[in-house]
Short mmCIF file of C-alpha atoms and ligand atoms in Angstrom, two decimals:
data_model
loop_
_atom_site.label_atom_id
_atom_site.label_comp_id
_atom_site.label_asym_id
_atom_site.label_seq_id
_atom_site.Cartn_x
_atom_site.Cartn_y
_atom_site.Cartn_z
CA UNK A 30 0.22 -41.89 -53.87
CA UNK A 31 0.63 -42.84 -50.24
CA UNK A 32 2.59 -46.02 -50.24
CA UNK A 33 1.31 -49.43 -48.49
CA UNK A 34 1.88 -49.84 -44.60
CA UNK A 35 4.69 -52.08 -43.88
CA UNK A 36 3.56 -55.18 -42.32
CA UNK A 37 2.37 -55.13 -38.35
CA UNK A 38 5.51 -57.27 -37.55
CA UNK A 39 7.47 -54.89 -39.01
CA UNK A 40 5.83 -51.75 -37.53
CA UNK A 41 5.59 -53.40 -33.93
CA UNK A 42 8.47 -56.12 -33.40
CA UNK A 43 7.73 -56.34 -29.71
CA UNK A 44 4.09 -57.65 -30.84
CA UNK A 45 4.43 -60.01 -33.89
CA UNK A 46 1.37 -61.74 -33.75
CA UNK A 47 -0.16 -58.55 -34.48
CA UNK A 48 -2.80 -58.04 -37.06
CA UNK A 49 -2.67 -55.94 -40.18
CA UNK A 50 -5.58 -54.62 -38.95
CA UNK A 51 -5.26 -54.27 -35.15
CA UNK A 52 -1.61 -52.51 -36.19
CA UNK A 53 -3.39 -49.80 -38.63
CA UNK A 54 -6.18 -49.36 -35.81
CA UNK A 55 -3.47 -48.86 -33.42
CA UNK A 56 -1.07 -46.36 -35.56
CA UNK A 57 -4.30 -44.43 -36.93
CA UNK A 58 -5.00 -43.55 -33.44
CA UNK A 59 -4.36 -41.62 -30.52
CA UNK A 60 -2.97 -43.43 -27.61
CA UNK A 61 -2.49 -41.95 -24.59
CA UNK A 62 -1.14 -43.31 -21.16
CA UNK A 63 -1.82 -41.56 -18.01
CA UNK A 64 0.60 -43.09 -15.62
CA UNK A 65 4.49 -44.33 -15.83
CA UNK A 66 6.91 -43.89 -12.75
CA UNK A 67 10.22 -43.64 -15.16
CA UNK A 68 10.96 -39.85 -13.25
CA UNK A 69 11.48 -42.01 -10.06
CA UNK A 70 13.69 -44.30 -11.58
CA UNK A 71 15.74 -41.37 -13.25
CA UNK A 72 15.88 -39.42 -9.69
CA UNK A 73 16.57 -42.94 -7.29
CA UNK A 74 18.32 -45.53 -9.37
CA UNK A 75 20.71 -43.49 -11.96
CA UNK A 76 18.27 -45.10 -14.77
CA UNK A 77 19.28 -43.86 -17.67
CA UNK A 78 16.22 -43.20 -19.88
CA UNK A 79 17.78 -41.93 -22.91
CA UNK A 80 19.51 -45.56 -24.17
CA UNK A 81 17.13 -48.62 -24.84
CA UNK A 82 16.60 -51.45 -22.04
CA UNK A 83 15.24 -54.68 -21.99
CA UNK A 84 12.25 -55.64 -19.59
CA UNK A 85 12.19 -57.34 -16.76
CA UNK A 86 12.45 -57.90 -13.18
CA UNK A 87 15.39 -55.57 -10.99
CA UNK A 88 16.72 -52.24 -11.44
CA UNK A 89 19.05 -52.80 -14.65
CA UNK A 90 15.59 -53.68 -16.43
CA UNK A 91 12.51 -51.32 -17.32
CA UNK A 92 9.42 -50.63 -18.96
CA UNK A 93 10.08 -47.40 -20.85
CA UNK A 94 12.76 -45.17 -22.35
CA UNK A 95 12.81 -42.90 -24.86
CA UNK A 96 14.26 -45.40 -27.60
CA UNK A 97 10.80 -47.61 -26.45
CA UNK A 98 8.60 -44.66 -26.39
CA UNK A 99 9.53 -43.63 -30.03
CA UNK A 100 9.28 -47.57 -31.33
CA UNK A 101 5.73 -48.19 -29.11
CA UNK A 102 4.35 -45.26 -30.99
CA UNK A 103 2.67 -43.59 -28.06
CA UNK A 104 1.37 -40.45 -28.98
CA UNK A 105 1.07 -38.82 -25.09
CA UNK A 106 2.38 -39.93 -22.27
CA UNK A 107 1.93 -38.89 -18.44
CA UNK A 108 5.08 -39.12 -15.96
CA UNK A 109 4.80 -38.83 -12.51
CA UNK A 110 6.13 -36.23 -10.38
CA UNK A 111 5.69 -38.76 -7.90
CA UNK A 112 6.54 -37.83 -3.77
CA UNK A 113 6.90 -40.69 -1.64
CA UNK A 114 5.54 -40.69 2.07
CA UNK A 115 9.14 -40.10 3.70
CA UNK A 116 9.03 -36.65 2.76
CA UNK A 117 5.58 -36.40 4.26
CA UNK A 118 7.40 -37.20 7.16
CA UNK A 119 10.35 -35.11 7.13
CA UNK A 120 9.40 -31.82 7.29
CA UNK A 121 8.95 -28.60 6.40
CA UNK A 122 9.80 -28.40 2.95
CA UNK A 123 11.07 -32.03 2.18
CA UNK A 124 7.52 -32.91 -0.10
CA UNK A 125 8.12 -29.03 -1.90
CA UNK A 126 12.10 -29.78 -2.72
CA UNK A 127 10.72 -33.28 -4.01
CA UNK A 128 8.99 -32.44 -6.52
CA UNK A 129 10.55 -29.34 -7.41
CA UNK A 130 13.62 -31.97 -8.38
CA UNK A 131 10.93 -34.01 -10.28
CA UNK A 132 9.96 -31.22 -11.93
CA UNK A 133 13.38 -30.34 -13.34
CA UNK A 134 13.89 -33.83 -14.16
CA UNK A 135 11.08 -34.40 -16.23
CA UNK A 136 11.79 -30.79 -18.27
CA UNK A 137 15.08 -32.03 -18.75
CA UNK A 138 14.50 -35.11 -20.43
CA UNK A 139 12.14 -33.27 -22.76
CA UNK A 140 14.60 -30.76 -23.41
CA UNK A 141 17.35 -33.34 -24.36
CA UNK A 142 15.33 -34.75 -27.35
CA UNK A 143 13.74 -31.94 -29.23
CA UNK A 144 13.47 -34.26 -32.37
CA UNK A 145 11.19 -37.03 -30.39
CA UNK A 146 9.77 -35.41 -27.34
CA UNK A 147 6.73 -32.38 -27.10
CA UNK A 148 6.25 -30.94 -23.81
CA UNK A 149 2.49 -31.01 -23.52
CA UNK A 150 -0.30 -29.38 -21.49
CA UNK A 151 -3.19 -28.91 -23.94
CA UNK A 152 -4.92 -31.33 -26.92
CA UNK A 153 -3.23 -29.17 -29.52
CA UNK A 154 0.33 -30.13 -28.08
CA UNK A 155 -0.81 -33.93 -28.68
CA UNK A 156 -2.08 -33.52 -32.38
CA UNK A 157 0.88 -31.86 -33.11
CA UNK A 158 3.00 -34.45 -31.45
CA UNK A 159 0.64 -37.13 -33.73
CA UNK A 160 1.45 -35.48 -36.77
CA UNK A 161 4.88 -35.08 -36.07
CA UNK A 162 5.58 -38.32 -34.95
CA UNK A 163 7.10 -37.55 -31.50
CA UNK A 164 5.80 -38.30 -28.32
CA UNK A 165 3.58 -35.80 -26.00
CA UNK A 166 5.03 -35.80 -22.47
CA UNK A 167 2.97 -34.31 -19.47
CA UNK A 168 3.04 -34.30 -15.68
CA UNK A 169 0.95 -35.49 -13.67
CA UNK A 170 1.91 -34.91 -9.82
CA UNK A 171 1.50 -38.11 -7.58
CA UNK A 172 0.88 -37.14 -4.13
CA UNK A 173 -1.41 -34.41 -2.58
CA UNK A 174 1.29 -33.43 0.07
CA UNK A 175 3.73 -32.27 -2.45
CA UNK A 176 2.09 -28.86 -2.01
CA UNK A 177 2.34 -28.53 1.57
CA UNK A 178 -1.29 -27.77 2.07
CA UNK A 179 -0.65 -24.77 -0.05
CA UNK A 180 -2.80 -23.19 -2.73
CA UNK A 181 -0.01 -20.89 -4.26
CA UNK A 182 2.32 -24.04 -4.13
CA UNK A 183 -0.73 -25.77 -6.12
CA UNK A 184 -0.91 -22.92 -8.66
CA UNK A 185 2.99 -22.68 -8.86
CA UNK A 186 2.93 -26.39 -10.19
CA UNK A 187 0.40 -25.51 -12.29
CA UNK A 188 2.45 -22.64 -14.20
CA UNK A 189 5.35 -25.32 -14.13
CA UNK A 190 3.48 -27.82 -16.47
CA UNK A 191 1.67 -29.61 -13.88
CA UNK A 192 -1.42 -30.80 -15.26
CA UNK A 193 -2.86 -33.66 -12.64
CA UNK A 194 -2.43 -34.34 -9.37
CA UNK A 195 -3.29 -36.88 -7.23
CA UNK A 196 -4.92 -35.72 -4.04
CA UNK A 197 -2.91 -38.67 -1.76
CA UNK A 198 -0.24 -41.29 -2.47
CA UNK A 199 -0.37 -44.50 -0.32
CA UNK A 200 -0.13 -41.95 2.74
CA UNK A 201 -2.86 -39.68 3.29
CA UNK A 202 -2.63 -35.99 4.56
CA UNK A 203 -4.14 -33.45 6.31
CA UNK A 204 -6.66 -32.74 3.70
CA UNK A 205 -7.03 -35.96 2.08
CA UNK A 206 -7.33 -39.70 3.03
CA UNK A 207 -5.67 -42.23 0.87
CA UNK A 208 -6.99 -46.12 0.29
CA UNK A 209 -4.05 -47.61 1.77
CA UNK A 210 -3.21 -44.93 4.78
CA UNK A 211 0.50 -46.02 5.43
CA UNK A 212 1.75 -45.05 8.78
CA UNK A 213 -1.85 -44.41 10.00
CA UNK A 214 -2.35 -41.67 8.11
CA UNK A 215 -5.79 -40.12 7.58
CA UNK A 216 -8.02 -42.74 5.16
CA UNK A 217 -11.11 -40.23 5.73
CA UNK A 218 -12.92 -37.99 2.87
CA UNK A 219 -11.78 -34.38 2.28
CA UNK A 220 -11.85 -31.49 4.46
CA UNK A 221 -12.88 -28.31 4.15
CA UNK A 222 -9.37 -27.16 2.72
CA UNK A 223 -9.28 -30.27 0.65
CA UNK A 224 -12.66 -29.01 -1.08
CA UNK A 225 -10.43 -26.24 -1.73
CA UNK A 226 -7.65 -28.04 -3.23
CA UNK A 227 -10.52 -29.65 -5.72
CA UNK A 228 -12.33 -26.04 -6.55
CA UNK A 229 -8.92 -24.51 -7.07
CA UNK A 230 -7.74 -27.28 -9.83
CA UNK A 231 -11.03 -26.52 -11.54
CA UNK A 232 -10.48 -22.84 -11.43
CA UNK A 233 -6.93 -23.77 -12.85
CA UNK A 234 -8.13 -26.33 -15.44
CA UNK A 235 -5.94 -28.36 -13.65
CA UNK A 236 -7.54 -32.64 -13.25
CA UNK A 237 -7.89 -33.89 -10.52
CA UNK A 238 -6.46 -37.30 -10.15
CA UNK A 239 -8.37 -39.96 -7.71
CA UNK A 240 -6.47 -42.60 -7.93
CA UNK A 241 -4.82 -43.56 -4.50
CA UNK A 242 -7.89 -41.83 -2.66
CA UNK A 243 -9.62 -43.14 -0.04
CA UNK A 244 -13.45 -44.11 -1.13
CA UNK A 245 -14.75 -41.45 1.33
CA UNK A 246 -12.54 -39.03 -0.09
CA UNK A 247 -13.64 -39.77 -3.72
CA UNK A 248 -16.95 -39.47 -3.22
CA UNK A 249 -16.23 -36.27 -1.74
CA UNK A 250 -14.24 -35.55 -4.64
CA UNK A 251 -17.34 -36.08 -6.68
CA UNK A 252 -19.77 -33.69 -4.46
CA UNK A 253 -17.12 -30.98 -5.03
CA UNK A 254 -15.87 -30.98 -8.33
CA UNK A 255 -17.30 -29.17 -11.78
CA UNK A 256 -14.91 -30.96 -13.95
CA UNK A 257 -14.64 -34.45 -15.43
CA UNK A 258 -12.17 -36.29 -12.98
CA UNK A 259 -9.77 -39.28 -13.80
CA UNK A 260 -8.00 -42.05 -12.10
CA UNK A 261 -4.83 -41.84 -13.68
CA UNK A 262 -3.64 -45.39 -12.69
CA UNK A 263 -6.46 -47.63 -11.13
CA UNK A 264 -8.27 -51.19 -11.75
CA UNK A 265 -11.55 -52.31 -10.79
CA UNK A 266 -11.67 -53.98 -7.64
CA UNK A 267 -15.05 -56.27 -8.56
CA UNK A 268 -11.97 -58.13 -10.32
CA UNK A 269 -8.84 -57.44 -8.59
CA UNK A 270 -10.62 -56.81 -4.91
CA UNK A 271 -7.28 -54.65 -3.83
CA UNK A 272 -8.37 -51.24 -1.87
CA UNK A 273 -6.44 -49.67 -4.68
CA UNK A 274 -9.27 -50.73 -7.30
CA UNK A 275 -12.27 -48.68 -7.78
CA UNK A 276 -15.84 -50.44 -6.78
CA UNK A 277 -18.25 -50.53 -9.64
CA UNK A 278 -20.20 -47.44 -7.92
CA UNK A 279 -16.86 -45.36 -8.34
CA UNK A 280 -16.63 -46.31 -11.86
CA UNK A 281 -20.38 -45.01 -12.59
CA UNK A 282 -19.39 -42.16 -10.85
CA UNK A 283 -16.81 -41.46 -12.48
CA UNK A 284 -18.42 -41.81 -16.16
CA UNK A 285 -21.21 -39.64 -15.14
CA UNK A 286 -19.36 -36.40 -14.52
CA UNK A 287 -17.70 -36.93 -18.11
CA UNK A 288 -14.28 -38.75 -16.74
CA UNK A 289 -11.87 -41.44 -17.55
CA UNK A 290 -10.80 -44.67 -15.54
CA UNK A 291 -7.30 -45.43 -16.70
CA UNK A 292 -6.94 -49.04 -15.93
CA UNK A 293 -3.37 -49.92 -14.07
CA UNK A 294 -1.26 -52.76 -15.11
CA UNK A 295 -0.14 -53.67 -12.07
CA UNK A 296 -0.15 -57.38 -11.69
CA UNK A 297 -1.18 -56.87 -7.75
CA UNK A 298 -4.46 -54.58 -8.40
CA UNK A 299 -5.11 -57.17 -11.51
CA UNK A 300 -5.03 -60.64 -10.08
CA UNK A 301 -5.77 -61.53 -6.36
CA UNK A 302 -3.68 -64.62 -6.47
CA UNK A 303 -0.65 -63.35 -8.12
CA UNK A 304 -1.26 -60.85 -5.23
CA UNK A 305 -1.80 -63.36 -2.72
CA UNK A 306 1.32 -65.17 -3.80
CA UNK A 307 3.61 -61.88 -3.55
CA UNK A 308 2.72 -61.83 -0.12
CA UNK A 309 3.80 -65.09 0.85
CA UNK A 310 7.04 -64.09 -1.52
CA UNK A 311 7.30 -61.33 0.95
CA UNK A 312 6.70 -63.19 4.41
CA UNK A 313 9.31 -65.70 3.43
CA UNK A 314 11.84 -62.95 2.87
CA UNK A 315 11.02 -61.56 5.85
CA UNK A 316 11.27 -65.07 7.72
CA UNK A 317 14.82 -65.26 6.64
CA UNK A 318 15.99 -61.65 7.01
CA UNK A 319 14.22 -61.60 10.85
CA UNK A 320 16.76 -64.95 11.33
CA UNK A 321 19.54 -63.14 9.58
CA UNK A 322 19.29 -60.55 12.40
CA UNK A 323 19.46 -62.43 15.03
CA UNK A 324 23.03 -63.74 14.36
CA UNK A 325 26.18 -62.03 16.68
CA UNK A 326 27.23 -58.98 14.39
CA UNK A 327 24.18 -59.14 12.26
CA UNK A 328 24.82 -56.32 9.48
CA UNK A 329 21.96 -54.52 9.18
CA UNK A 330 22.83 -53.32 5.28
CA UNK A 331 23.50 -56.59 4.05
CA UNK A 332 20.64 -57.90 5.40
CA UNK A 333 18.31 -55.61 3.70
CA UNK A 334 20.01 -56.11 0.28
CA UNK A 335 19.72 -59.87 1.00
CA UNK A 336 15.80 -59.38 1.70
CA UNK A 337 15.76 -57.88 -1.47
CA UNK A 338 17.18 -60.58 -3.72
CA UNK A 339 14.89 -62.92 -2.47
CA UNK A 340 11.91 -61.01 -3.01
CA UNK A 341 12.74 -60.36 -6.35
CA UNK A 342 14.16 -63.78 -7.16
CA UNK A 343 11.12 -65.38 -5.71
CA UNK A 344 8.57 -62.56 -7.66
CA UNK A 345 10.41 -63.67 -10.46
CA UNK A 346 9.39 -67.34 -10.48
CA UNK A 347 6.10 -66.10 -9.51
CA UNK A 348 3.92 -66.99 -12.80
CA UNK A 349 2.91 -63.72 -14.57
CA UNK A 350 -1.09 -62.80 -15.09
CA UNK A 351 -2.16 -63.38 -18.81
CA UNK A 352 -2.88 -60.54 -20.62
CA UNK A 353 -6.58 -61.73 -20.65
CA UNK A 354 -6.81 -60.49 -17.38
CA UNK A 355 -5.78 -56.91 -17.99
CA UNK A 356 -8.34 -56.57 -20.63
CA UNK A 357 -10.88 -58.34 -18.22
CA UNK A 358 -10.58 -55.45 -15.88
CA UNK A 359 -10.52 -52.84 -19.41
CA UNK A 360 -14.01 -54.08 -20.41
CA UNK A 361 -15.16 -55.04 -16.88
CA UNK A 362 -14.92 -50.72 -16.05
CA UNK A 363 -16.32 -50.14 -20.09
CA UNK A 364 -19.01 -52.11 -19.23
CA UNK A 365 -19.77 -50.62 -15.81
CA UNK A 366 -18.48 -46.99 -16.63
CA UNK A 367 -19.16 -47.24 -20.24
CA UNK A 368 -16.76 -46.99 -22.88
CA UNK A 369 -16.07 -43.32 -22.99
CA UNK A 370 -15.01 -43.19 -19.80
CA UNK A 371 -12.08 -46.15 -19.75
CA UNK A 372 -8.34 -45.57 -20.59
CA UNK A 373 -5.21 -46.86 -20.15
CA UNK A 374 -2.92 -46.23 -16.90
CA UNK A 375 0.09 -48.50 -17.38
CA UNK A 376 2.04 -47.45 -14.47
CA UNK A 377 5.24 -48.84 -15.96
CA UNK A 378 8.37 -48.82 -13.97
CA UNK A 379 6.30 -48.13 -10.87
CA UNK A 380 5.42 -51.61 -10.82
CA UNK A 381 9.00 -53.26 -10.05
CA UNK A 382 8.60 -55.62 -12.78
CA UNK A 383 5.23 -57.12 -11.99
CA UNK A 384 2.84 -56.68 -15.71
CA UNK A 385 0.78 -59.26 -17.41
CA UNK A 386 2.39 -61.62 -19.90
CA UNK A 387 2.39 -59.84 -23.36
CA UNK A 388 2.26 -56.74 -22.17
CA UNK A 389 6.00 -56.51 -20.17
CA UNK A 390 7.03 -52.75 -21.71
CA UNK A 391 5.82 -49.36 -23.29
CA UNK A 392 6.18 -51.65 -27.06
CA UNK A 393 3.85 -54.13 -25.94
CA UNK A 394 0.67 -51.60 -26.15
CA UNK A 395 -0.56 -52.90 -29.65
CA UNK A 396 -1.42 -55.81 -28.00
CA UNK A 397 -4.10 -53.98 -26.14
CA UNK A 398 -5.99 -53.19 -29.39
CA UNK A 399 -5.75 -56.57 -30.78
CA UNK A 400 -7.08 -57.89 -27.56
CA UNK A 401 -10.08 -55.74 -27.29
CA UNK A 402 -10.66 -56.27 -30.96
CA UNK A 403 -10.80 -59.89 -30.59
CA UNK A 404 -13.02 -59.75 -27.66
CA UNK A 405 -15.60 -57.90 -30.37
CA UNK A 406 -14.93 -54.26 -29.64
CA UNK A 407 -15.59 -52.03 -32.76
CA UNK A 408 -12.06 -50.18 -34.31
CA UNK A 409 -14.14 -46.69 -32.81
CA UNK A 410 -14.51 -47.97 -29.63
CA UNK A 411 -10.79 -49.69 -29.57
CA UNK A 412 -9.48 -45.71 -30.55
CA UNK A 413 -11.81 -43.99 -27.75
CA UNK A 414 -10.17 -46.73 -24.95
CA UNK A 415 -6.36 -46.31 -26.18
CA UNK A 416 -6.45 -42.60 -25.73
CA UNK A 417 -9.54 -40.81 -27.71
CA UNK A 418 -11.28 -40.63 -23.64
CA UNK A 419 -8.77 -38.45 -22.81
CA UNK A 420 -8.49 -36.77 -25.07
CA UNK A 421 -11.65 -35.69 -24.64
CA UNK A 422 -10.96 -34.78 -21.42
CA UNK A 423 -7.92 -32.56 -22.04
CA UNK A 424 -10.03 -30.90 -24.55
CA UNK A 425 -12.52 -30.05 -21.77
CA UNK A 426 -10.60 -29.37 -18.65
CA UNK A 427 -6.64 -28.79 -19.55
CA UNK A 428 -7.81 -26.49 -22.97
CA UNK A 429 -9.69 -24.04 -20.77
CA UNK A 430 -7.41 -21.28 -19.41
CA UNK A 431 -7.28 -20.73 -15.86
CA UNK A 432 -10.76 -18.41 -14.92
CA UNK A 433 -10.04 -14.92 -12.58
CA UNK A 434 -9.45 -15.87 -8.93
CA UNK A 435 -12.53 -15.40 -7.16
ZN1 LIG B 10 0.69 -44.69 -7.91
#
């Protein structure tokens, strides 16, 4: 005889006001996030993901480890091989070493803890990691120019355990444009190569990610492509009105070729006035750091590190989002998309801090299916939205071995 479920507090202590009932929907199924940014903080800050920390704003605080994945009871998670723009910049090769050291970090940390972590690149990897009880890690690569605008560089990512990619980061690149375009790089749809790029990952059973694209570039995306595509991290910008969002005509796109939306946490692709308060957060800071320079024997160093502590003392007094609003934007793309085609994209600790009340680390995810319950969802539909959508679309894209080059 199977014995009774310990209560939800018990189960979840980041979440005690927790059902009985939104806890057993939540541990019966399979939840899945496609985005979290902990690689960066392993390679750039010296975070150590192995021991437990507590959330919270500034770089001794975080949103995941592997003592938080193991209590949240994620079943998959996707970490970014993420390449910043700088490398862009600094070529040849800089993007290519990048994420060849992102690459080797993830491994590692998958290779330290045998007992909790699966490395994953198929459905079958995340049953087993369900019925096991550990946690399913993939990679997803963040940033198109990480291959160099090279197809055997794609394909070598792909036989490393790559299994999405993002065409563009916040820069675009010579194939690509991006929604933001930092440094006036290209914000136009895809070239011919970049069509490429797009039939290649198909060929490879390899998704293609379009969050950070361009609109133009999306759309292109969705001329090109045979597969289901996802946005591994992105909001919808009928709410949150930030170029990063996706309009409501991307969302339809996206849920008629078969894909998932994976809504991002992100307090400034959520909420326009927490975003519009950042900014003013940030012009202050910048105020005071332009006066700092000025002085005789202005040092440049500590004015930088000064800029920093007041942007993150003043984002800290900075009232969070509620929770409501993350699961406004949740059913907002159900309802546009429909709700096969919605998932979750937390981007934890890529976010510097900046979540929804309620929902501040990788242990607050139960509160998402109490939420969505409460709002009327059906348990069916509350399992499809924490991770059964993409499931589906492993199933369908990342099962399929890679077909004979053309
Ligand atoms: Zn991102």
């Amino acid at each position: 005889m199977k014995p009774p479920p310990l209560p939800a507090a018990m189960r979840h202590p980041s979440t005690p006001a927790l059902s009985g009932h939104a806890a057993d929907v939540y541990d019966d199924a399979i939840v899945v996030d496609a985005h979290n940014d902990l690689p960066s903080r392993m390679l750039d800050e010296g975070y150590d993901a192995d021991v437990r920390h507590q959330p919270g704003y500034g770089k001794m605080y975080g949103e995941s480890d592997l003592p938080r994945f193991v209590e949240s009871g994620i079943t998959a998670q996707f970490l970014a091989a993420y390449v910043n723009a700088t490398y862009a910049r600094a070529k040849p090769d800089q993007s290519w070493t990048r994420v060849e050291a992102y690459m080797d970090t993830i491994h590692a940390f998958v290779n330290r803890h045998p007992d909790s972590l699966i490395f994953a690149t198929t459905s079958a990897d995340i049953r087993r990691a369900k019925k096991e009880h550990k946690v399913a890690i993939f990679i997803g690569v963040e940033g198109g120019h990480a291959i160099e605008n090279s197809l055997d560089k794609l394909r070598q990512l792909y036989a490393q355990g790559a299994r999405y990619m993002t065409l563009t980061w916040n820069n675009g690149n010579d194939w690509a444009g991006s929604s933001i375009g930092v440094d006036g790089t290209r914000t136009g749809g895809l070239t011919d190569f970049g069509k490429d790029v797009v039939r290649e990952m198909n060929r490879l059973g390899m998704l293609v990610d379009v969050s950070h694209v361009s609109d133009s570039t999306f759309f292109d995306v969705i001329a090109t492509t045979e597969d289901p595509v996802i946005a591994s991290h992105s909001s919808a910008r009928a709410l949150g009105r930030h170029p990063r969002d996706m309009t409501d005509d991307m969302l339809r796109a996206v849920g008629q070729r078969g894909g998932v939306v994976n809504v991002n946490f992100f307090a400034l692709f959520l909420d326009p006035r927490f975003a519009a308060a950042y900014d003013s957060v940030r012009a202050a800071a910048r105020a005071d750091a332009d006066a700092a320079a000025r002085e005789p024997g202005a040092d440049t160093a500590a004015i930088r590190a000064r800029y920093d502590s007041v942007v993150e003392a003043g984002t800290r007094a900075l009232p969070r989002p509620p929770l409501s609003m993350l699961l406004d934007h949740i059913d907002h793309v159900a309802r546009v998309a429909g709700v096969d085609h919605v998932g979750l994209g937390s981007d934890f600790d890529g976010v510097d801090g900046m979540l929804p009340a309620d929902m501040l680390d990788v242990t607050y995810l139960p509160n998402i299916a109490q939420g969505l319950l409460d709002r009327g969802y059906s348990d069916a539909d509350v399992t499809k939205i924490l991770g059964g959508n993409m499931l589906r679309v492993v199933e369908m894209v990342l099962d399929r071995k890679p077909s004979a080059a053309p």
